[in-house]
CSV table of C-alpha atoms and ligand atoms in Angstrom, one decimal:
chain,number,residue,atom,x,y,z
Q,624,MET,CA,19.1,11.9,10.4
Q,625,SER,CA,22.6,10.5,10.9
Q,626,ASP,CA,23.3,7.0,12.0
Q,627,THR,CA,24.5,8.2,15.4
Q,628,THR,CA,21.4,10.2,16.0
Q,629,GLY,CA,19.4,7.2,15.0
Q,630,VAL,CA,21.1,4.9,17.5
Q,631,ASP,CA,20.6,7.5,20.2
Q,632,ARG,CA,17.0,7.9,19.3
Q,633,ARG,CA,16.5,4.1,19.5
Q,634,LYS,CA,18.1,4.0,22.9
Q,635,PHE,CA,15.8,6.8,24.0
Q,636,LEU,CA,12.8,4.8,22.7
Q,637,GLN,CA,13.9,1.7,24.6
Q,638,LEU,CA,14.3,3.8,27.7
Q,639,ALA,CA,10.9,5.3,27.3
Q,640,GLY,CA,9.5,1.8,26.9
Q,641,LEU,CA,11.3,0.5,29.9
Q,642,SER,CA,10.0,3.2,32.2
Q,643,ALA,CA,6.5,2.5,31.1
Q,644,LEU,CA,7.0,-1.2,31.7
Q,645,SER,CA,8.6,-0.6,35.1
Q,646,ALA,CA,5.4,1.0,36.4
Q,647,VAL,CA,3.3,-2.1,35.8
Q,648,ALA,CA,5.7,-5.0,35.5
Q,649,PRO,CA,9.2,-4.6,36.9
Q,650,SER,CA,10.0,-8.2,36.2
Q,651,ASN,CA,9.9,-7.5,32.5
Q,652,TRP,CA,12.9,-5.2,32.7
Q,653,LEU,CA,15.5,-7.7,31.8
Q,654,TYR,CA,13.4,-9.2,29.1
Q,655,ALA,CA,12.9,-5.9,27.3
Q,656,ALA,CA,16.5,-4.7,28.0
Q,657,SER,CA,18.0,-7.8,26.4
Q,658,ASN,CA,15.8,-7.3,23.4
Q,659,ALA,CA,14.6,-10.9,23.8
Q,660,ARG,CA,11.2,-9.7,22.5
Q,661,TYR,CA,12.7,-10.1,19.0
Q,662,ALA,CA,12.4,-13.7,17.7
Q,663,LYS,CA,15.3,-12.7,15.4
Q,664,ASP,CA,17.5,-9.9,16.7
Q,665,ALA,CA,19.7,-7.3,14.9
Q,666,SER,CA,23.1,-8.6,13.7
Q,667,PRO,CA,26.2,-6.6,14.7
Q,668,ASP,CA,27.7,-7.4,11.3
Q,669,PHE,CA,25.0,-5.6,9.4
Q,670,HIS,CA,25.6,-1.9,9.0
Q,671,PRO,CA,22.3,-0.3,7.8
Q,672,ASN,CA,21.9,2.9,5.9
Q,673,VAL,CA,18.3,3.0,6.9
Q,674,GLU,CA,16.6,1.8,10.1
Q,675,ILE,CA,12.8,1.7,10.4
Q,676,GLU,CA,10.6,0.7,13.2
Q,677,ILE,CA,7.5,-1.0,11.9
Q,678,THR,CA,4.7,-1.8,14.3
Q,679,ALA,CA,1.5,-3.8,13.6
Q,680,VAL,CA,-1.3,-2.1,15.6
Q,681,ALA,CA,-5.0,-2.4,16.1
Q,682,THR,CA,-6.5,1.1,15.4
Q,683,GLU,CA,-9.4,2.6,13.5
Q,684,ALA,CA,-9.8,4.5,10.3
Q,685,PRO,CA,-12.6,6.8,9.0
Q,686,ILE,CA,-13.3,4.8,5.8
Q,687,LEU,CA,-17.0,5.4,5.7
Q,688,PRO,CA,-19.1,8.4,6.9
Q,689,GLY,CA,-20.0,8.0,10.6
Q,690,LYS,CA,-18.5,5.4,12.8
Q,691,PRO,CA,-14.8,4.7,12.2
Q,692,THR,CA,-13.8,1.2,11.1
Q,693,ARG,CA,-11.6,-1.0,13.3
Q,694,VAL,CA,-8.6,-1.9,11.2
Q,695,TRP,CA,-5.1,-3.4,11.7
Q,696,LYS,CA,-2.3,-1.3,10.4
Q,697,TYR,CA,1.5,-1.2,9.9
Q,698,GLU,CA,2.8,2.0,11.3
Q,699,GLY,CA,6.3,3.1,10.3
Q,700,LYS,CA,8.8,5.3,12.1
Q,701,LEU,CA,12.2,6.3,10.7
Q,702,LEU,CA,15.0,5.7,13.2
Q,703,SER,CA,17.9,6.6,11.0
Q,704,GLY,CA,18.4,7.3,7.3
Q,705,PRO,CA,17.4,9.8,4.7
Q,706,GLU,CA,14.5,12.1,5.4
Q,707,GLY,CA,11.6,11.2,3.2
Q,708,THR,CA,12.1,7.5,3.6
Q,709,ILE,CA,8.6,7.1,5.0
Q,710,ALA,CA,5.3,8.6,4.0
Q,711,GLN,CA,2.3,8.1,6.2
Q,712,LEU,CA,-1.2,7.7,4.8
Q,713,PRO,CA,-3.1,9.2,7.7
Q,714,GLY,CA,-6.8,8.3,8.3
Q,715,THR,CA,-6.5,5.0,6.4
Q,716,HIS,CA,-5.8,1.4,7.1
Q,717,LEU,CA,-2.9,1.3,4.6
Q,718,GLY,CA,0.6,0.9,6.0
Q,719,ALA,CA,3.3,3.5,5.8
Q,720,VAL,CA,4.9,3.9,2.3
Q,721,PHE,CA,8.6,3.2,2.3
Q,722,PHE,CA,10.8,4.9,-0.3
Q,723,LEU,CA,14.0,2.9,-0.7
Q,724,GLU,CA,16.9,3.1,-3.0
Q,725,ARG,CA,18.6,0.2,-4.7
Q,726,GLY,CA,21.7,-0.7,-2.8
Q,727,GLN,CA,20.5,0.6,0.6
Q,728,LYS,CA,21.0,-1.7,3.5
Q,729,VAL,CA,17.8,-1.6,5.5
Q,730,ARG,CA,17.0,-2.8,8.9
Q,731,PHE,CA,13.4,-3.1,10.0
Q,732,TYR,CA,12.5,-3.5,13.7
Q,733,PHE,CA,9.2,-5.2,13.4
Q,734,LYS,CA,7.0,-5.1,16.5
Q,735,ASN,CA,3.8,-7.1,16.8
Q,736,ASP,CA,1.4,-5.2,18.9
Q,737,LEU,CA,-1.6,-7.2,17.7
Q,738,PRO,CA,-3.5,-9.7,19.8
Q,739,GLU,CA,-2.3,-12.6,17.6
Q,740,ALA,CA,0.7,-13.8,15.6
Q,741,ASN,CA,2.0,-11.8,12.7
Q,742,ILE,CA,5.0,-11.6,10.2
Q,743,ILE,CA,5.7,-9.4,7.2
Q,744,HIS,CA,6.5,-10.5,3.7
Q,745,TRP,CA,8.3,-8.2,1.3
Q,746,HIS,CA,6.3,-8.8,-1.9
Q,747,GLY,CA,8.6,-8.7,-5.0
Q,748,LEU,CA,11.8,-7.8,-3.2
Q,749,HIS,CA,14.8,-10.1,-3.5
Q,750,VAL,CA,15.8,-10.9,0.0
Q,751,PRO,CA,17.3,-13.9,1.8
Q,752,GLN,CA,14.9,-16.6,2.7
Q,753,VAL,CA,15.1,-15.9,6.5
Q,754,MET,CA,14.3,-12.2,5.8
Q,755,ASP,CA,11.3,-12.9,3.6
Q,756,GLY,CA,8.6,-13.4,6.3
Q,757,HIS,CA,7.7,-17.0,5.5
Q,758,PRO,CA,4.7,-18.0,7.7
Q,759,MET,CA,7.1,-20.4,9.6
Q,760,TYR,CA,8.7,-17.3,11.1
Q,761,ASP,CA,5.5,-15.6,12.4
Q,762,VAL,CA,6.0,-14.2,15.8
Q,763,PRO,CA,3.4,-14.2,18.7
Q,764,ALA,CA,1.7,-11.1,20.1
Q,765,GLY,CA,4.2,-8.8,21.9
Q,766,SER,CA,7.1,-10.2,20.0
Q,767,GLY,CA,9.0,-9.0,17.0
Q,768,TYR,CA,11.5,-9.7,14.3
Q,769,VAL,CA,14.5,-7.8,13.0
Q,770,TYR,CA,14.7,-7.8,9.2
Q,771,GLU,CA,18.0,-6.9,7.6
Q,772,PHE,CA,18.6,-6.9,3.8
Q,773,GLN,CA,20.1,-4.9,1.0
Q,774,VAL,CA,17.6,-3.6,-1.5
Q,775,ASP,CA,18.6,-5.4,-4.7
Q,776,ASN,CA,15.6,-4.6,-7.0
Q,777,PRO,CA,15.3,-2.2,-9.9
Q,778,ALA,CA,13.3,0.9,-9.5
Q,779,GLY,CA,9.6,0.0,-9.2
Q,780,THR,CA,6.6,-0.4,-7.1
Q,781,TYR,CA,6.5,-3.2,-4.5
Q,782,MET,CA,4.4,-4.1,-1.5
Q,783,TYR,CA,4.6,-5.6,1.9
Q,784,HIS,CA,1.9,-7.5,3.7
Q,785,ALA,CA,1.1,-9.8,6.5
Q,786,HIS,CA,2.1,-13.4,5.8
Q,787,THR,CA,1.0,-15.2,9.0
Q,788,HIS,CA,0.4,-18.9,9.0
Q,789,GLU,CA,-3.3,-19.6,8.0
Q,790,LYS,CA,-4.2,-15.9,8.7
Q,791,THR,CA,-2.7,-14.1,5.7
Q,792,GLY,CA,-6.0,-13.4,3.9
Q,793,GLN,CA,-7.9,-12.1,6.9
Q,794,GLN,CA,-5.0,-10.0,8.2
Q,795,VAL,CA,-4.4,-8.4,4.9
Q,796,TYR,CA,-8.1,-7.7,4.6
Q,797,LYS,CA,-8.0,-5.9,8.0
Q,798,GLY,CA,-5.4,-3.6,6.6
Q,799,LEU,CA,-2.0,-5.2,7.0
Q,800,ALA,CA,-0.4,-4.1,3.7
Q,801,GLY,CA,1.6,-1.2,2.3
Q,802,LEU,CA,3.7,0.1,-0.6
Q,803,ILE,CA,7.4,0.0,-1.1
Q,804,ILE,CA,8.7,2.3,-3.8
Q,805,VAL,CA,12.3,1.6,-5.0
Q,806,SER,CA,14.3,4.1,-7.0
Q,807,ASP,CA,17.7,3.6,-8.6
Q,808,PRO,CA,20.2,5.8,-10.5
Q,809,ASP,CA,19.0,4.8,-14.0
Q,810,GLU,CA,15.4,5.8,-13.2
Q,811,LYS,CA,16.6,9.1,-11.8
Q,812,THR,CA,18.0,10.0,-15.2
Q,813,LEU,CA,14.6,9.6,-16.7
Q,814,ASN,CA,12.3,12.5,-16.7
Q,815,LEU,CA,9.4,10.9,-14.9
Q,816,PRO,CA,6.9,12.8,-12.8
Q,817,ARG,CA,8.0,13.2,-9.2
Q,818,GLY,CA,6.7,14.3,-5.8
Q,819,GLU,CA,3.0,15.2,-5.9
Q,820,PHE,CA,2.8,14.1,-9.6
Q,821,ASP,CA,3.9,10.5,-8.6
Q,822,GLN,CA,0.8,9.0,-7.0
Q,823,PRO,CA,0.0,5.6,-5.6
Q,824,ILE,CA,-3.4,4.2,-6.4
Q,825,VAL,CA,-4.2,1.2,-4.2
Q,826,LEU,CA,-7.3,-0.7,-5.2
Q,827,GLN,CA,-9.1,-2.8,-2.6
Q,828,ASP,CA,-12.6,-4.2,-2.2
Q,829,ARG,CA,-14.2,-4.4,1.1
Q,830,SER,CA,-17.6,-5.3,2.7
Q,831,PHE,CA,-19.0,-3.5,5.7
Q,832,ASP,CA,-21.7,-4.3,8.2
Q,833,ALA,CA,-24.4,-1.8,9.4
Q,834,ASP,CA,-21.9,-0.6,12.1
Q,835,ASN,CA,-19.2,0.3,9.5
Q,836,GLN,CA,-17.1,-2.7,10.5
Q,837,LEU,CA,-15.3,-5.0,8.0
Q,838,VAL,CA,-17.0,-8.2,7.0
Q,839,TYR,CA,-14.8,-11.0,5.7
Q,840,VAL,CA,-15.4,-14.5,4.4
Q,841,GLN,CA,-18.9,-15.6,5.4
Q,842,ASN,CA,-19.4,-18.9,3.7
Q,843,MET,CA,-17.9,-21.9,1.9
Q,844,ARG,CA,-18.3,-20.4,-1.5
Q,845,GLU,CA,-16.3,-17.3,-0.6
Q,846,ARG,CA,-13.7,-19.5,1.1
Q,847,HIS,CA,-13.2,-21.5,-2.1
Q,848,MET,CA,-13.8,-18.9,-4.8
Q,849,GLY,CA,-12.1,-16.0,-3.1
Q,850,PHE,CA,-13.7,-13.2,-1.1
Q,851,LEU,CA,-15.2,-10.3,-3.1
Q,852,GLY,CA,-16.1,-7.1,-1.3
Q,853,ASP,CA,-19.0,-4.9,-2.4
Q,854,GLU,CA,-17.4,-1.5,-1.9
Q,855,MET,CA,-14.5,-0.1,-3.8
Q,856,ILE,CA,-11.8,1.4,-1.6
Q,857,VAL,CA,-9.0,3.4,-3.3
Q,858,ASN,CA,-6.1,4.6,-1.2
Q,859,GLY,CA,-8.1,3.7,1.9
Q,860,LYS,CA,-11.1,5.9,0.9
Q,861,ARG,CA,-14.5,5.0,-0.4
Q,862,HIS,CA,-15.0,8.0,-2.6
Q,863,PHE,CA,-11.5,8.7,-3.9
Q,864,VAL,CA,-10.9,11.8,-6.0
Q,865,LEU,CA,-7.5,12.8,-7.1
Q,866,PRO,CA,-7.5,16.5,-8.1
Q,867,VAL,CA,-4.9,16.7,-10.9
Q,868,ALA,CA,-3.2,19.4,-13.0
Q,869,THR,CA,-3.1,19.5,-16.8
Q,870,ARG,CA,0.2,17.7,-17.0
Q,871,PRO,CA,1.6,14.1,-16.9
Q,872,TYR,CA,1.4,12.0,-13.8
Q,873,ARG,CA,3.0,8.7,-12.8
Q,874,LEU,CA,0.3,6.5,-11.3
Q,875,ARG,CA,1.4,3.5,-9.4
Q,876,VAL,CA,-1.6,1.1,-9.4
Q,877,LEU,CA,-1.5,-1.8,-6.9
Q,878,ASN,CA,-4.2,-4.4,-6.8
Q,879,GLY,CA,-4.3,-4.7,-3.0
Q,880,SER,CA,-7.5,-6.8,-3.0
Q,881,ASN,CA,-7.7,-10.3,-1.6
Q,882,SER,CA,-9.0,-12.0,-4.7
Q,883,ARG,CA,-10.7,-9.5,-7.0
Q,884,LEU,CA,-9.4,-9.0,-10.6
Q,885,TYR,CA,-9.6,-5.7,-12.3
Q,886,LYS,CA,-9.8,-4.8,-16.0
Q,887,LEU,CA,-8.7,-1.2,-15.9
Q,888,GLY,CA,-9.4,1.4,-18.5
Q,889,TRP,CA,-10.1,5.1,-18.9
Q,890,ASP,CA,-13.8,5.8,-19.2
Q,891,ASP,CA,-13.4,8.0,-22.3
Q,892,GLY,CA,-11.6,5.4,-24.3
Q,893,THR,CA,-8.2,7.0,-23.9
Q,894,PRO,CA,-5.7,4.1,-24.0
Q,895,LEU,CA,-3.7,3.3,-20.9
Q,896,THR,CA,0.0,4.1,-21.3
Q,897,VAL,CA,1.9,1.6,-19.2
Q,898,ILE,CA,5.5,2.4,-18.2
Q,899,ALA,CA,6.1,-0.3,-15.6
Q,900,THR,CA,4.8,-3.7,-14.5
Q,901,ASP,CA,5.6,-5.7,-11.4
Q,902,GLY,CA,8.9,-4.4,-10.1
Q,903,HIS,CA,10.5,-2.9,-13.2
Q,904,LEU,CA,10.1,-0.1,-15.8
Q,905,LEU,CA,9.4,-1.3,-19.3
Q,906,GLU,CA,12.0,-0.8,-22.1
Q,907,LYS,CA,9.5,1.6,-23.7
Q,908,PRO,CA,5.9,2.6,-22.8
Q,909,VAL,CA,3.1,0.3,-24.1
Q,910,THR,CA,-0.4,1.5,-24.8
Q,911,ARG,CA,-3.4,-0.7,-24.2
Q,912,GLN,CA,-7.2,-0.2,-24.2
Q,913,PHE,CA,-7.3,-2.0,-20.9
Q,914,VAL,CA,-5.0,-3.9,-18.5
Q,915,MET,CA,-5.9,-6.8,-16.3
Q,916,LEU,CA,-4.6,-6.6,-12.8
Q,917,ALA,CA,-4.6,-9.6,-10.4
Q,918,PRO,CA,-4.1,-9.4,-6.6
Q,919,GLY,CA,-0.6,-8.3,-5.6
Q,920,GLU,CA,0.1,-7.1,-9.2
Q,921,ARG,CA,1.3,-3.5,-9.9
Q,922,ILE,CA,1.3,-1.4,-13.0
Q,923,GLU,CA,2.6,2.1,-13.5
Q,924,LEU,CA,0.7,4.4,-15.8
Q,925,TRP,CA,1.8,7.5,-17.5
Q,926,ALA,CA,-1.3,9.6,-17.3
Q,927,ASP,CA,-1.1,12.8,-19.2
Q,928,PHE,CA,-3.9,15.3,-18.5
Q,929,SER,CA,-2.4,18.0,-20.7
Q,930,GLY,CA,-5.0,19.7,-22.9
Q,931,ARG,CA,-8.0,18.6,-20.9
Q,932,LYS,CA,-10.5,21.2,-19.8
Q,933,VAL,CA,-10.5,22.4,-16.2
Q,934,GLY,CA,-13.5,21.1,-14.3
Q,935,THR,CA,-13.8,18.0,-16.4
Q,936,GLU,CA,-13.4,14.5,-15.0
Q,937,ILE,CA,-12.0,11.3,-16.2
Q,938,VAL,CA,-12.5,7.9,-14.5
Q,939,LEU,CA,-10.2,4.9,-14.2
Q,940,LYS,CA,-12.8,2.2,-14.5
Q,941,SER,CA,-12.9,-1.4,-13.7
Q,942,LEU,CA,-14.5,-2.7,-16.8
Q,943,PRO,CA,-16.8,-5.7,-16.9
Q,944,PHE,CA,-15.3,-8.9,-18.2
Q,945,SER,CA,-16.1,-12.6,-18.3
Q,946,GLY,CA,-14.0,-15.8,-18.4
Q,947,ALA,CA,-12.8,-15.5,-14.8
Q,948,MET,CA,-14.3,-17.1,-11.7
Q,949,PRO,CA,-17.9,-16.3,-11.1
Q,950,GLY,CA,-18.4,-12.8,-9.7
Q,951,HIS,CA,-14.9,-11.5,-10.5
Q,952,GLY,CA,-16.1,-9.5,-13.5
Q,953,GLU,CA,-19.0,-7.9,-11.7
Q,954,GLY,CA,-17.4,-5.1,-9.8
Q,955,GLY,CA,-16.4,-2.0,-11.4
Q,956,MET,CA,-15.8,1.7,-11.3
Q,957,MET,CA,-17.7,3.9,-13.6
Q,958,GLY,CA,-18.3,7.5,-14.2
Q,959,GLY,CA,-18.2,10.1,-16.8
Q,960,MET,CA,-16.8,13.4,-17.9
Q,961,ASN,CA,-18.7,16.4,-16.8
Q,962,HIS,CA,-18.3,20.1,-16.6
Q,963,GLY,CA,-17.1,22.1,-13.7
Q,964,ASP,CA,-17.7,25.7,-13.0
Q,965,GLY,CA,-15.7,26.7,-16.1
Q,966,LYS,CA,-13.8,29.4,-14.1
Q,967,ALA,CA,-10.4,27.9,-14.0
Q,968,PRO,CA,-8.1,28.1,-17.0
Q,969,GLN,CA,-6.7,24.6,-17.2
Q,970,GLY,CA,-6.9,21.2,-15.5
Q,971,GLY,CA,-7.3,17.4,-15.7
Q,972,GLY,CA,-8.6,14.6,-13.5
Q,973,MET,CA,-10.3,11.4,-12.7
Q,974,MET,CA,-13.8,10.6,-11.4
Q,975,GLY,CA,-15.7,7.5,-10.6
Q,976,MET,CA,-18.7,5.7,-9.1
Q,977,MET,CA,-18.6,2.1,-8.1
Q,978,ASN,CA,-21.0,0.1,-10.1
Q,979,HIS,CA,-21.8,-3.4,-11.2
Q,980,GLY,CA,-20.6,-4.2,-14.7
Q,981,ASP,CA,-24.2,-4.4,-15.8
Q,982,GLY,CA,-24.8,-0.8,-15.1
Q,983,LYS,CA,-27.2,-1.5,-12.2
Q,984,ALA,CA,-27.1,-0.6,-8.5
Q,985,PRO,CA,-24.3,1.8,-8.0
Q,986,GLN,CA,-22.8,1.2,-4.5
Q,987,GLY,CA,-19.8,3.0,-3.3
Q,988,GLY,CA,-16.8,4.9,-4.7
Q,989,GLY,CA,-14.4,4.4,-7.4
Q,990,MET,CA,-11.5,6.5,-8.4
Q,991,MET,CA,-12.5,10.0,-8.8
Q,992,GLY,CA,-10.8,13.2,-9.9
Q,993,MET,CA,-11.6,16.7,-10.9
Q,994,MET,CA,-9.8,18.8,-13.4
Q,995,ASN,CA,-8.4,21.9,-11.7
Q,996,HIS,CA,-5.7,24.5,-11.7
Q,997,GLY,CA,-2.2,23.6,-12.7
Q,998,ASP,CA,-0.9,23.2,-9.2
Q,999,GLY,CA,-2.5,19.8,-8.6
Q,1000,LYS,CA,-4.4,20.9,-5.6
Q,1001,ALA,CA,-8.1,20.7,-4.9
Q,1002,PRO,CA,-10.2,23.3,-6.6
I,1468,CU,CU1,2.9,-11.3,-1.4
C-alpha cells in the first residue's frame, strides 16, 4: 500500500470512528477529531515508511479444549507500508508479528482499549527513550501513544510487550506480548530458510482454573520467586505440533514466559545448531547439547530434518536442571520418536508432551511435530 493510500485509509478509519461516536456521545467529536486521545501525537517532521495501528484489546482465545480463555492481546493493522509487514496469529493470545527492515521509519498508532493503563516496550530495539515505552509513559484506558522510530537493529528476533507501571507481569501473562522480526541486506544475502520454513516458537507457561481461565500469582512465594505455570503453551497452543518437511528450518525461539527458565535440547540427543542469539546472527553457527533460555531471551536454531524418516517425531524438550531458583528446573517438554503410517516417502518433525523433569505426571503439551511430506504441510 502506498503512503497516500495509507493516509486516506487512516482518515477513513477516523471518520468511521467518529460516526460511531456521534451516535452515542456527540460531545466527544472534537476530542476524537483533534486526536487528543494520544498522550503523544504523531510528529509532522517524521516521514514513515511504515504505519501500523496497534490496539490492546480484551478478547478470548481457544487455548484449551472447551471454553475459550479470556486474554488481552495486541492486534495489529497495517495502515501503510509493504505488504507482509504484519502476520496475525489467529486463535491465540499472542500479538501480531511485525516484520520490519533495518532503516525503515516506523510509526505505531498505539490505542489502549483495555479497561486499565497500558504502554508498549520494544524489547531489544534501539529506540529513543521517549519511544521505548517506559512505565512513566503508560496511558489510561481509552488513550493512546504514537511511537515513531527508525529501525536501527541488525537482522534478528525481537519482541514487544506491555510495560505498564506495576502491572507489567500480569499484563504480559494475560497475553500482551508479540514478536518483531527484523531483516537487513546482509542477512538477505545468506541462504537462510524463508517463508514457511522460518518459524517462530514462543514458549510460555500458564496455569488455568477449572473454567479454562488464566490463574496468575496466588501467594507470597510466587510473588518473590517468580510465577511458574503448570501448562506449557507454544505459539499460543497447548499441544503444539509443527509438521515439517525433510529440509532445514530456521526456528526463532522466544522465552515469552514470566519467570520460567528453559534448558532446551532435542530429545534424541541431536545437538542444537544455534545461528543467532538476542538480536543478532552469530558469526558462525554454534552447536550445543542444550541451551539455557531466560525470560525475554531469544535464540535462533538451524533445524535440519533432512534424512529423517517420514512419520517420525522429534521433540524440542525442556530438560530438567538444578542450580536455579526452586521449581525452575521442574517443568519440561518430553516426548519420543515414533513411527507414522510409513506411507509417505520423506519427512521430519517435532513432538512433545509436557512433563515434570522427574518423569512423573505428564500435564499438558510441549512442542510437537510429525514428519511428513516435503511440502511442510500437515499429513
Ligand atoms: Cu522487555
